[in-house]
Amino acid sequence: MTSQNIAEGIRFCSVKTDKFKTCRVNISLAMPLDKNASSRAILPFMFSRRCAKYPDFTSLNRVLDELYGASISAGVLKRGEAQVLSFSLTAVDDRFALDGDKVASECAELLTEMIFDPLTDGESFPNDVVEQEKRLLVELINNELNDKRRYATLRCEEIMFADEAYGFNRFGTVEDVEALTPNAVYAAWREVLEKSSVQITMVSSMDPQPVADLIKDKFSKINRNPIEIKTQFVPGLPKPEYVAETMPLKQGKLVMGFRTGMRNEDDMMPAMKVAVDIFGGGTYSKLFSVVREKMSLCYYCAAALFNSKGIVIVSSGIEDANEEKAKNEIINQLRLTANGEFSDEDFSSSIKSLTDSILGNSDTPEEITAWYASQILREKLITPEQYAEQITNVDRSDVVNAAKTIMLDTIFMLKSNGEEE
């Protein structure tokens, strides 16, 4: 992996390899997560379906076919307190193209056309296009909210981070989307070009420099003034907040939010990763082996670390009658982890599972680009191999010290009203 800063706030990352039959180019743009999230969230989906040069599905699909059946993907992620807009294009690697076609360069050219030269009406986007994309984005938000497991997690985050930017949904709200105008979306696009932190990630067998030069040239025509994006790392509350709601459910959803005491995304990170994994990761973890299997308190129960914000989210599906038992036992298993009451076998299983999973991020072009794109706000990129080595260097005392800093902050319980979903 090599990386270079091709302009202020713009990093180009390349993994040159002949391991794969496909190449992939990803462009990610990060903005502060705020109340304007909806006006930006609509952009990747809108741009991935059309641009000025290819204004409809038929013409865009034709050029993708010409690029040996290339495929476009777009999305919106939350990385700490940043909203990250992602555009990717995957196609056959140059080695397998006919007549020396430079497929990776053509893919990058198409991506830049979508981002820098979208379909516009002068100083705005076409109203019919914006209305169509608004309907699709509202549907996407509603689909998340209708997934009760996902809804419970989002509500816990909304409550836990009510006074922090992390509490905003990466897509915004249905009300915000419905209020969008073509002019507002156009203004958001210009702001993203001018103020975002940008990372381009390329996986291909070809020389990456022509792609880097192409994107550098595109951005050179923009009056750039990137915004510095900082994430708040906040300690846990002295007394955890509890909120409950009732809905038609087959089973209750219990979500518990913890603060880790991390001061930034690298602070205690490898040790915290192992601690959370032993607490609630694989089949060897305490939440799975004890709370779910031995005590049968949950249908599912797992913990996830979000080091970009320094938090742990424990999600579980339970019978309402088991709520207190489940909460108390989850907290107890964290206490046991912090006391070092886990076996050497559990410790070694966690290390092996985590390192295998991390190294698996080098298995496909999609996983490689996702790995590096997720580091868009990091000052220095870290490879899967480097991170896996950090995990193997963690010892039991590191795990104990990390687990001791994890403090319960918020509990959200989605209860059943006795009706079917």
Coordinates of N, CA and C in Angstrom, one line a residue, residues 48-49 108 117 159 188 221 236 301 344 355 361 416:
S48 N -25.0 8.1 -8.6 CA -24.6 6.8 -9.1 C -25.6 6.3 -10.2
R49 N -26.7 7.1 -10.4 CA -27.7 6.7 -11.4 C -27.7 7.5 -12.7
A108 N -12.2 5.5 -13.2 CA -11.9 6.7 -12.4 C -12.5 7.9 -13.2
D117 N -19.5 16.4 -12.5 CA -20.3 16.9 -13.6 C -21.7 16.2 -13.6
I159 N -30.6 8.7 22.0 CA -30.7 9.1 23.4 C -29.4 9.3 24.0
A188 N -25.6 21.7 -1.2 CA -24.9 20.7 -0.5 C -23.8 20.1 -1.3
K221 N -9.7 22.5 -9.9 CA -10.7 23.5 -10.4 C -11.7 24.0 -9.4
G236 N -18.5 8.2 30.5 CA -19.8 7.7 30.8 C -20.5 8.5 31.9
C301 N -27.2 -12.1 21.7 CA -26.5 -11.1 22.6 C -25.1 -10.9 22.1
D344 N -7.3 -18.8 29.5 CA -6.3 -18.6 28.5 C -6.8 -19.0 27.2
T355 N -7.5 -11.7 14.6 CA -6.5 -11.5 13.5 C -6.9 -12.2 12.2
N361 N -9.5 -8.8 5.4 CA -9.8 -7.6 4.7 C -8.9 -7.4 3.5
S416 N -42.4 -5.5 24.0 CA -43.5 -6.0 23.2 C -44.9 -5.7 23.9

